[in-house]
PDB file of C-alpha atoms in Angstrom:
ATOM      1  CA  UNK A   1       2.498   6.152  -4.407  1.00 40.00           C
ATOM      2  CA  UNK A   2       3.103   2.584  -5.317  1.00 52.00           C
ATOM      3  CA  UNK A   3       1.862   0.271  -2.620  1.00 66.00           C
ATOM      4  CA  UNK A   4       3.586  -3.082  -2.795  1.00 78.00           C
ATOM      5  CA  UNK A   5       1.496  -4.494   0.075  1.00 83.00           C
ATOM      6  CA  UNK A   6       2.704  -7.086   2.549  1.00 86.00           C
ATOM      7  CA  UNK A   7       3.894  -9.567  -0.120  1.00 89.00           C
ATOM      8  CA  UNK A   8       5.761  -6.834  -1.969  1.00 91.00           C
ATOM      9  CA  UNK A   9       7.419  -5.542   1.130  1.00 93.00           C
ATOM     10  CA  UNK A  10       8.675  -9.032   2.034  1.00 93.00           C
ATOM     11  CA  UNK A  11       9.974  -9.518  -1.514  1.00 95.00           C
ATOM     12  CA  UNK A  12      11.656  -6.047  -1.464  1.00 95.00           C
ATOM     13  CA  UNK A  13      13.338  -6.992   1.777  1.00 96.00           C
ATOM     14  CA  UNK A  14      14.927 -10.094   0.257  1.00 96.00           C
ATOM     15  CA  UNK A  15      15.920  -8.310  -2.968  1.00 97.00           C
ATOM     16  CA  UNK A  16      17.395  -5.356  -1.063  1.00 97.00           C
ATOM     17  CA  UNK A  17      19.348  -7.635   1.238  1.00 97.00           C
ATOM     18  CA  UNK A  18      20.765  -9.483  -1.845  1.00 97.00           C
ATOM     19  CA  UNK A  19      21.821  -6.202  -3.470  1.00 97.00           C
ATOM     20  CA  UNK A  20      23.281  -4.786  -0.293  1.00 97.00           C
ATOM     21  CA  UNK A  21      25.280  -7.957   0.316  1.00 97.00           C
ATOM     22  CA  UNK A  22      26.640  -7.705  -3.176  1.00 95.00           C
ATOM     23  CA  UNK A  23      27.669  -4.050  -2.825  1.00 95.00           C
ATOM     24  CA  UNK A  24      28.981  -3.761   0.732  1.00 97.00           C
ATOM     25  CA  UNK A  25      30.945  -5.601   3.391  1.00 95.00           C
ATOM     26  CA  UNK A  26      28.760  -7.620   5.736  1.00 92.00           C
ATOM     27  CA  UNK A  27      29.683  -5.575   8.856  1.00 92.00           C
ATOM     28  CA  UNK A  28      29.480  -2.164   7.194  1.00 96.00           C
ATOM     29  CA  UNK A  29      27.010   0.301   8.853  1.00 97.00           C
ATOM     30  CA  UNK A  30      25.345   2.003   5.965  1.00 98.00           C
ATOM     31  CA  UNK A  31      23.955   5.543   5.568  1.00 98.00           C
ATOM     32  CA  UNK A  32      20.462   5.005   4.117  1.00 98.00           C
ATOM     33  CA  UNK A  33      18.026   7.574   2.645  1.00 98.00           C
ATOM     34  CA  UNK A  34      14.396   6.484   2.152  1.00 98.00           C
ATOM     35  CA  UNK A  35      12.695   9.036  -0.137  1.00 97.00           C
ATOM     36  CA  UNK A  36       8.880   9.080   0.226  1.00 92.00           C
ATOM     37  CA  UNK A  37       9.162   6.407   2.832  1.00 90.00           C
ATOM     38  CA  UNK A  38       5.395   5.972   3.472  1.00 88.00           C
ATOM     39  CA  UNK A  39       4.980   3.804   6.563  1.00 89.00           C
ATOM     40  CA  UNK A  40       8.740   3.101   6.496  1.00 95.00           C
ATOM     41  CA  UNK A  41       8.646  -0.617   6.441  1.00 95.00           C
ATOM     42  CA  UNK A  42      12.117  -0.895   4.820  1.00 97.00           C
ATOM     43  CA  UNK A  43      13.454   2.100   6.738  1.00 97.00           C
ATOM     44  CA  UNK A  44      12.630   0.515  10.136  1.00 97.00           C
ATOM     45  CA  UNK A  45      13.913  -2.913   9.056  1.00 98.00           C
ATOM     46  CA  UNK A  46      17.278  -1.386   8.021  1.00 98.00           C
ATOM     47  CA  UNK A  47      17.479   0.669  11.233  1.00 98.00           C
ATOM     48  CA  UNK A  48      16.891  -2.462  13.278  1.00 98.00           C
ATOM     49  CA  UNK A  49      19.788  -4.067  11.398  1.00 97.00           C
ATOM     50  CA  UNK A  50      22.138  -1.279  12.598  1.00 97.00           C
ATOM     51  CA  UNK A  51      22.121   1.140   9.688  1.00 98.00           C
ATOM     52  CA  UNK A  52      21.655   4.962  10.035  1.00 98.00           C
ATOM     53  CA  UNK A  53      18.400   5.818   8.212  1.00 98.00           C
ATOM     54  CA  UNK A  54      17.049   9.170   7.079  1.00 98.00           C
ATOM     55  CA  UNK A  55      13.431   9.262   5.908  1.00 97.00           C
ATOM     56  CA  UNK A  56      12.233  12.061   3.542  1.00 97.00           C
ATOM     57  CA  UNK A  57       8.490  12.481   3.497  1.00 95.00           C
ATOM     58  CA  UNK A  58       6.363  15.432   2.345  1.00 93.00           C
ATOM     59  CA  UNK A  59       2.998  14.207   3.661  1.00 94.00           C
ATOM     60  CA  UNK A  60       2.530  15.341   7.269  1.00 95.00           C
ATOM     61  CA  UNK A  61      -0.008  12.547   7.952  1.00 96.00           C
ATOM     62  CA  UNK A  62       2.361   9.862   6.837  1.00 94.00           C
ATOM     63  CA  UNK A  63       5.175  11.478   8.853  1.00 95.00           C
ATOM     64  CA  UNK A  64       2.915  11.294  11.926  1.00 96.00           C
ATOM     65  CA  UNK A  65       2.082   7.605  11.287  1.00 96.00           C
ATOM     66  CA  UNK A  66       5.754   6.815  10.870  1.00 96.00           C
ATOM     67  CA  UNK A  67       6.643   8.635  14.061  1.00 96.00           C
ATOM     68  CA  UNK A  68       4.047   6.559  15.896  1.00 96.00           C
ATOM     69  CA  UNK A  69       5.551   3.347  14.557  1.00 96.00           C
ATOM     70  CA  UNK A  70       9.049   4.551  15.360  1.00 97.00           C
ATOM     71  CA  UNK A  71       8.011   5.363  18.922  1.00 97.00           C
ATOM     72  CA  UNK A  72       7.279   1.711  19.527  1.00 97.00           C
ATOM     73  CA  UNK A  73      10.799   0.677  18.569  1.00 97.00           C
ATOM     74  CA  UNK A  74      13.650   0.197  21.068  1.00 97.00           C
ATOM     75  CA  UNK A  75      15.628   3.300  21.961  1.00 97.00           C
ATOM     76  CA  UNK A  76      18.641   1.969  20.060  1.00 97.00           C
ATOM     77  CA  UNK A  77      16.641   1.721  16.865  1.00 98.00           C
ATOM     78  CA  UNK A  78      15.014   5.123  17.328  1.00 97.00           C
ATOM     79  CA  UNK A  79      18.437   6.647  17.729  1.00 98.00           C
ATOM     80  CA  UNK A  80      19.432   5.524  14.178  1.00 98.00           C
ATOM     81  CA  UNK A  81      16.395   7.194  12.460  1.00 98.00           C
ATOM     82  CA  UNK A  82      16.017  10.807  11.338  1.00 97.00           C
ATOM     83  CA  UNK A  83      12.888  12.109   9.669  1.00 97.00           C
ATOM     84  CA  UNK A  84      12.976  15.097   7.321  1.00 97.00           C
ATOM     85  CA  UNK A  85      10.009  16.990   5.754  1.00 96.00           C
ATOM     86  CA  UNK A  86      10.372  16.979   1.967  1.00 94.00           C
ATOM     87  CA  UNK A  87       9.559  15.298  -1.266  1.00 90.00           C
ATOM     88  CA  UNK A  88      11.418  13.280  -3.852  1.00 92.00           C
ATOM     89  CA  UNK A  89      12.484  16.412  -5.698  1.00 91.00           C
ATOM     90  CA  UNK A  90      13.999  17.999  -2.601  1.00 92.00           C
ATOM     91  CA  UNK A  91      17.121  15.904  -2.051  1.00 95.00           C
ATOM     92  CA  UNK A  92      19.460  18.702  -3.250  1.00 92.00           C
ATOM     93  CA  UNK A  93      17.926  21.126  -0.790  1.00 94.00           C
ATOM     94  CA  UNK A  94      18.524  18.889   2.231  1.00 96.00           C
ATOM     95  CA  UNK A  95      21.654  16.659   1.561  1.00 97.00           C
ATOM     96  CA  UNK A  96      25.165  17.077   0.289  1.00 97.00           C
ATOM     97  CA  UNK A  97      26.465  15.064  -2.680  1.00 97.00           C
ATOM     98  CA  UNK A  98      27.679  11.595  -1.693  1.00 97.00           C
ATOM     99  CA  UNK A  99      25.893  11.684   1.665  1.00 98.00           C
ATOM    100  CA  UNK A 100      24.453   8.189   1.497  1.00 98.00           C
ATOM    101  CA  UNK A 101      25.429   4.636   0.659  1.00 98.00           C
ATOM    102  CA  UNK A 102      21.902   3.437  -0.137  1.00 98.00           C
ATOM    103  CA  UNK A 103      19.013   5.479  -1.500  1.00 98.00           C
ATOM    104  CA  UNK A 104      15.518   3.986  -1.703  1.00 98.00           C
ATOM    105  CA  UNK A 105      12.788   5.584  -3.709  1.00 96.00           C
ATOM    106  CA  UNK A 106       9.877   3.128  -3.645  1.00 94.00           C
ATOM    107  CA  UNK A 107       7.173   5.128  -5.324  1.00 84.00           C
ATOM    108  CA  UNK A 108       8.344   8.730  -5.248  1.00 85.00           C
ATOM    109  CA  UNK A 109       9.111   8.920  -8.966  1.00 85.00           C
ATOM    110  CA  UNK A 110       5.422   8.581  -9.768  1.00 80.00           C
ATOM    111  CA  UNK A 111       4.652  11.865  -8.024  1.00 78.00           C
ATOM    112  CA  UNK A 112       7.621  13.762  -9.439  1.00 83.00           C
ATOM    113  CA  UNK A 113       6.944  16.573 -11.876  1.00 83.00           C
ATOM    114  CA  UNK A 114      10.148  15.801 -13.767  1.00 88.00           C
ATOM    115  CA  UNK A 115      11.192  12.154 -13.102  1.00 88.00           C
ATOM    116  CA  UNK A 116      14.517  12.649 -14.937  1.00 90.00           C
ATOM    117  CA  UNK A 117      15.598  15.550 -12.776  1.00 92.00           C
ATOM    118  CA  UNK A 118      14.405  13.788  -9.676  1.00 94.00           C
ATOM    119  CA  UNK A 119      16.379  10.650 -10.619  1.00 95.00           C
ATOM    120  CA  UNK A 120      19.520  12.728 -11.126  1.00 96.00           C
ATOM    121  CA  UNK A 121      18.965  14.255  -7.638  1.00 96.00           C
ATOM    122  CA  UNK A 122      18.720  10.779  -6.044  1.00 97.00           C
ATOM    123  CA  UNK A 123      21.992   9.732  -7.683  1.00 97.00           C
ATOM    124  CA  UNK A 124      23.699  12.929  -6.658  1.00 97.00           C
ATOM    125  CA  UNK A 125      23.419  12.126  -2.987  1.00 98.00           C
ATOM    126  CA  UNK A 126      24.833   8.640  -3.449  1.00 98.00           C
ATOM    127  CA  UNK A 127      28.458   7.994  -2.573  1.00 97.00           C
ATOM    128  CA  UNK A 128      30.657   6.185  -5.065  1.00 97.00           C
ATOM    129  CA  UNK A 129      29.616   2.529  -5.196  1.00 97.00           C
ATOM    130  CA  UNK A 130      26.322   3.346  -3.561  1.00 98.00           C
ATOM    131  CA  UNK A 131      23.052   1.462  -4.261  1.00 98.00           C
ATOM    132  CA  UNK A 132      19.986   3.138  -5.768  1.00 98.00           C
ATOM    133  CA  UNK A 133      16.775   1.119  -5.310  1.00 98.00           C
ATOM    134  CA  UNK A 134      13.671   2.192  -7.228  1.00 97.00           C
ATOM    135  CA  UNK A 135      10.177   0.765  -7.179  1.00 95.00           C
ATOM    136  CA  UNK A 136       7.875   1.704 -10.139  1.00 93.00           C
ATOM    137  CA  UNK A 137       4.489   0.691 -11.334  1.00 90.00           C
ATOM    138  CA  UNK A 138       4.857  -1.543 -14.425  1.00 91.00           C
ATOM    139  CA  UNK A 139       2.756   0.504 -16.915  1.00 86.00           C
ATOM    140  CA  UNK A 140       3.376  -2.021 -19.683  1.00 84.00           C
ATOM    141  CA  UNK A 141       1.446  -4.748 -17.840  1.00 89.00           C
ATOM    142  CA  UNK A 142      -1.365  -2.768 -16.234  1.00 88.00           C
ATOM    143  CA  UNK A 143      -4.063  -4.914 -17.857  1.00 89.00           C
ATOM    144  CA  UNK A 144      -2.778  -8.226 -16.365  1.00 88.00           C
ATOM    145  CA  UNK A 145      -4.178  -7.935 -12.864  1.00 83.00           C
ATOM    146  CA  UNK A 146      -7.694  -6.546 -13.551  1.00 88.00           C
ATOM    147  CA  UNK A 147      -7.872  -9.130 -16.376  1.00 88.00           C
ATOM    148  CA  UNK A 148      -7.156 -11.979 -13.988  1.00 82.00           C
ATOM    149  CA  UNK A 149      -9.779 -10.598 -11.677  1.00 84.00           C
ATOM    150  CA  UNK A 150     -12.381 -10.492 -14.503  1.00 90.00           C
ATOM    151  CA  UNK A 151     -12.600  -6.704 -14.483  1.00 93.00           C
ATOM    152  CA  UNK A 152     -12.743  -6.320 -18.209  1.00 93.00           C
ATOM    153  CA  UNK A 153     -13.568  -2.634 -18.346  1.00 92.00           C
ATOM    154  CA  UNK A 154     -10.461  -1.808 -16.215  1.00 91.00           C
ATOM    155  CA  UNK A 155      -8.366  -4.239 -18.274  1.00 91.00           C
ATOM    156  CA  UNK A 156      -9.487  -2.579 -21.556  1.00 90.00           C
ATOM    157  CA  UNK A 157      -8.751   0.842 -20.239  1.00 87.00           C
ATOM    158  CA  UNK A 158      -5.283  -0.294 -19.068  1.00 87.00           C
ATOM    159  CA  UNK A 159      -4.323  -1.837 -22.407  1.00 86.00           C
ATOM    160  CA  UNK A 160      -3.745   1.534 -24.061  1.00 77.00           C
ATOM    161  CA  UNK A 161      -2.616   3.515 -20.918  1.00 71.00           C
ATOM    162  CA  UNK A 162       1.113   3.520 -21.800  1.00 59.00           C
ATOM    163  CA  UNK A 163       0.415   4.725 -25.313  1.00 58.00           C
ATOM    164  CA  UNK A 164      -1.811   7.550 -24.074  1.00 49.00           C
ATOM    165  CA  UNK A 165       0.532   8.717 -21.287  1.00 49.00           C
ATOM    166  CA  UNK A 166       3.940   8.084 -22.844  1.00 51.00           C
ATOM    167  CA  UNK A 167       5.168   7.058 -19.452  1.00 59.00           C
ATOM    168  CA  UNK A 168       8.710   8.187 -18.606  1.00 60.00           C
ATOM    169  CA  UNK A 169       8.977   5.354 -16.092  1.00 74.00           C
ATOM    170  CA  UNK A 170       9.265   2.376 -18.389  1.00 86.00           C
ATOM    171  CA  UNK A 171      12.179   0.038 -17.713  1.00 92.00           C
ATOM    172  CA  UNK A 172      14.012   0.917 -20.893  1.00 91.00           C
ATOM    173  CA  UNK A 173      13.679   4.652 -20.268  1.00 90.00           C
ATOM    174  CA  UNK A 174      14.932   4.297 -16.723  1.00 92.00           C
ATOM    175  CA  UNK A 175      17.814   2.098 -17.850  1.00 94.00           C
ATOM    176  CA  UNK A 176      18.973   4.848 -20.211  1.00 94.00           C
ATOM    177  CA  UNK A 177      18.441   7.411 -17.611  1.00 93.00           C
ATOM    178  CA  UNK A 178      20.469   5.574 -15.000  1.00 96.00           C
ATOM    179  CA  UNK A 179      23.337   5.042 -17.379  1.00 96.00           C
ATOM    180  CA  UNK A 180      23.275   8.833 -18.212  1.00 95.00           C
ATOM    181  CA  UNK A 181      23.613   9.843 -14.543  1.00 95.00           C
ATOM    182  CA  UNK A 182      26.471   7.474 -13.822  1.00 97.00           C
ATOM    183  CA  UNK A 183      24.393   4.980 -11.847  1.00 97.00           C
ATOM    184  CA  UNK A 184      23.885   2.131 -14.374  1.00 97.00           C
ATOM    185  CA  UNK A 185      21.376  -0.668 -13.856  1.00 97.00           C
ATOM    186  CA  UNK A 186      22.744  -3.695 -12.119  1.00 97.00           C
ATOM    187  CA  UNK A 187      19.633  -5.800 -11.583  1.00 97.00           C
ATOM    188  CA  UNK A 188      15.884  -5.586 -11.962  1.00 98.00           C
ATOM    189  CA  UNK A 189      13.090  -7.692 -10.502  1.00 98.00           C
ATOM    190  CA  UNK A 190       9.410  -8.184 -10.903  1.00 96.00           C
ATOM    191  CA  UNK A 191       7.265  -7.622  -7.781  1.00 95.00           C
ATOM    192  CA  UNK A 192       3.710  -8.939  -7.675  1.00 92.00           C
ATOM    193  CA  UNK A 193       3.552 -11.419 -10.511  1.00 92.00           C
ATOM    194  CA  UNK A 194       0.964 -13.790  -9.215  1.00 89.00           C
ATOM    195  CA  UNK A 195      -0.699 -11.699  -6.625  1.00 79.00           C
ATOM    196  CA  UNK A 196      -0.471  -8.782  -4.156  1.00 75.00           C
ATOM    197  CA  UNK A 197      -1.457 -10.386  -0.866  1.00 78.00           C
ATOM    198  CA  UNK A 198       0.186 -13.142   1.145  1.00 81.00           C
ATOM    199  CA  UNK A 199      -2.031 -16.025   2.371  1.00 82.00           C
ATOM    200  CA  UNK A 200      -2.857 -15.844   6.044  1.00 83.00           C
ATOM    201  CA  UNK A 201      -1.230 -19.192   6.753  1.00 90.00           C
ATOM    202  CA  UNK A 202       2.534 -18.682   7.008  1.00 90.00           C
ATOM    203  CA  UNK A 203       3.489 -21.947   5.353  1.00 93.00           C
ATOM    204  CA  UNK A 204       1.456 -21.026   2.295  1.00 91.00           C
ATOM    205  CA  UNK A 205       2.793 -17.454   2.359  1.00 91.00           C
ATOM    206  CA  UNK A 206       6.364 -18.737   2.372  1.00 93.00           C
ATOM    207  CA  UNK A 207       5.648 -20.952  -0.629  1.00 95.00           C
ATOM    208  CA  UNK A 208       4.134 -18.019  -2.495  1.00 94.00           C
ATOM    209  CA  UNK A 209       7.153 -15.838  -1.653  1.00 94.00           C
ATOM    210  CA  UNK A 210       9.492 -18.527  -2.900  1.00 95.00           C
ATOM    211  CA  UNK A 211       7.641 -18.725  -6.220  1.00 96.00           C
ATOM    212  CA  UNK A 212       7.356 -14.911  -6.573  1.00 96.00           C
ATOM    213  CA  UNK A 213      11.010 -14.403  -5.694  1.00 96.00           C
ATOM    214  CA  UNK A 214      12.156 -16.942  -8.251  1.00 97.00           C
ATOM    215  CA  UNK A 215       9.794 -15.761 -10.968  1.00 97.00           C
ATOM    216  CA  UNK A 216      10.800 -12.174 -10.269  1.00 97.00           C
ATOM    217  CA  UNK A 217      14.180 -12.854 -11.703  1.00 97.00           C
ATOM    218  CA  UNK A 218      13.050 -14.643 -14.925  1.00 97.00           C
ATOM    219  CA  UNK A 219      11.809 -13.539 -18.244  1.00 96.00           C
ATOM    220  CA  UNK A 220       9.027 -13.344 -19.354  1.00 95.00           C
ATOM    221  CA  UNK A 221       7.483 -13.492 -15.897  1.00 96.00           C
ATOM    222  CA  UNK A 222       9.083 -10.414 -14.358  1.00 96.00           C
ATOM    223  CA  UNK A 223       7.954  -8.390 -17.347  1.00 95.00           C
ATOM    224  CA  UNK A 224       4.313  -8.819 -16.383  1.00 93.00           C
ATOM    225  CA  UNK A 225       4.636  -8.013 -12.664  1.00 94.00           C
ATOM    226  CA  UNK A 226       2.541  -5.270 -11.155  1.00 91.00           C
ATOM    227  CA  UNK A 227       5.718  -3.411 -10.112  1.00 94.00           C
ATOM    228  CA  UNK A 228       9.378  -3.384 -11.038  1.00 96.00           C
ATOM    229  CA  UNK A 229      12.226  -3.162  -8.604  1.00 97.00           C
ATOM    230  CA  UNK A 230      15.164  -1.496 -10.306  1.00 97.00           C
ATOM    231  CA  UNK A 231      18.679  -1.336  -8.760  1.00 98.00           C
ATOM    232  CA  UNK A 232      21.629   0.767  -9.974  1.00 97.00           C
ATOM    233  CA  UNK A 233      25.094   1.336  -8.580  1.00 97.00           C
ATOM    234  CA  UNK A 234      26.701   4.757  -8.535  1.00 97.00           C
ATOM    235  CA  UNK A 235      29.891   4.772 -10.553  1.00 92.00           C
ATOM    236  CA  UNK A 236      29.414   1.011 -11.110  1.00 54.00           C
TER     237      UNK A 236
END
C-alpha cells in the first residue's frame, strides 16, 4: 500500500478539504467511504469533523490497529465510524450504488488484481456529484528519490520499471478510465516532491508543507512527485 507518511497525510488533508469545499455545502454532513484505510488518518480526521465514515479494510492486523486508535477517540467521534472487513474489490458486495458522497482509495488500487474493474466499483458507490479521491504511486518518477539519496542501483532499476510493468496506474490511463466510468478528473496533485518526512520543528515543517502544497499544483514539479493525488467527480 502507498504510504504517504506524515508529510503526505498533512498534504492530503489540505487537498481533500479543498476538494470537499468545492463540491459540497460547508455544513453538509457527508457519507464517506475509506477503502483500504490503513491506520485511518483521514477517516478519523473526517469523523472528527462530523462526517459519517465507513472504513473498508481486508487486513485484520490493520483493522485491529485502527480499532485501538478509534477507541481513544471521544464517544461522539466513535459513533460516526463503522469498520467493514473487505478489500478494494469488494465494494459491490457490501454497499449499494450511490451510498456515499466521498470515496477515498489511498493505495488500494495497487493491490487490485484488476484496477479498472476496481475503479468502476469505487465510482458505482458514489452518489451523483460525489468526490472520488485516489492516491497512487507515481511510477513515471520512481528513480527521482533514490537518485537524490545517492542510491544509484535503485535509481537505475527504477528507470525502466514502467516499461517493464506497463503500469495501469499512470495518470493518463486513470484519466481515461475515470472519464469512461462517468467520474471525470477534476484535479490532480503531486505528493512528496521534495521529501517524505516533515522536519521535527513545527515552523520548518509548516514551511516545507507550504512549498510542497504549492509545487504540488504546478507543472513540471507535480509530475516528479513520489505519489499522485487524483480527484474525480461523479457525473461531473
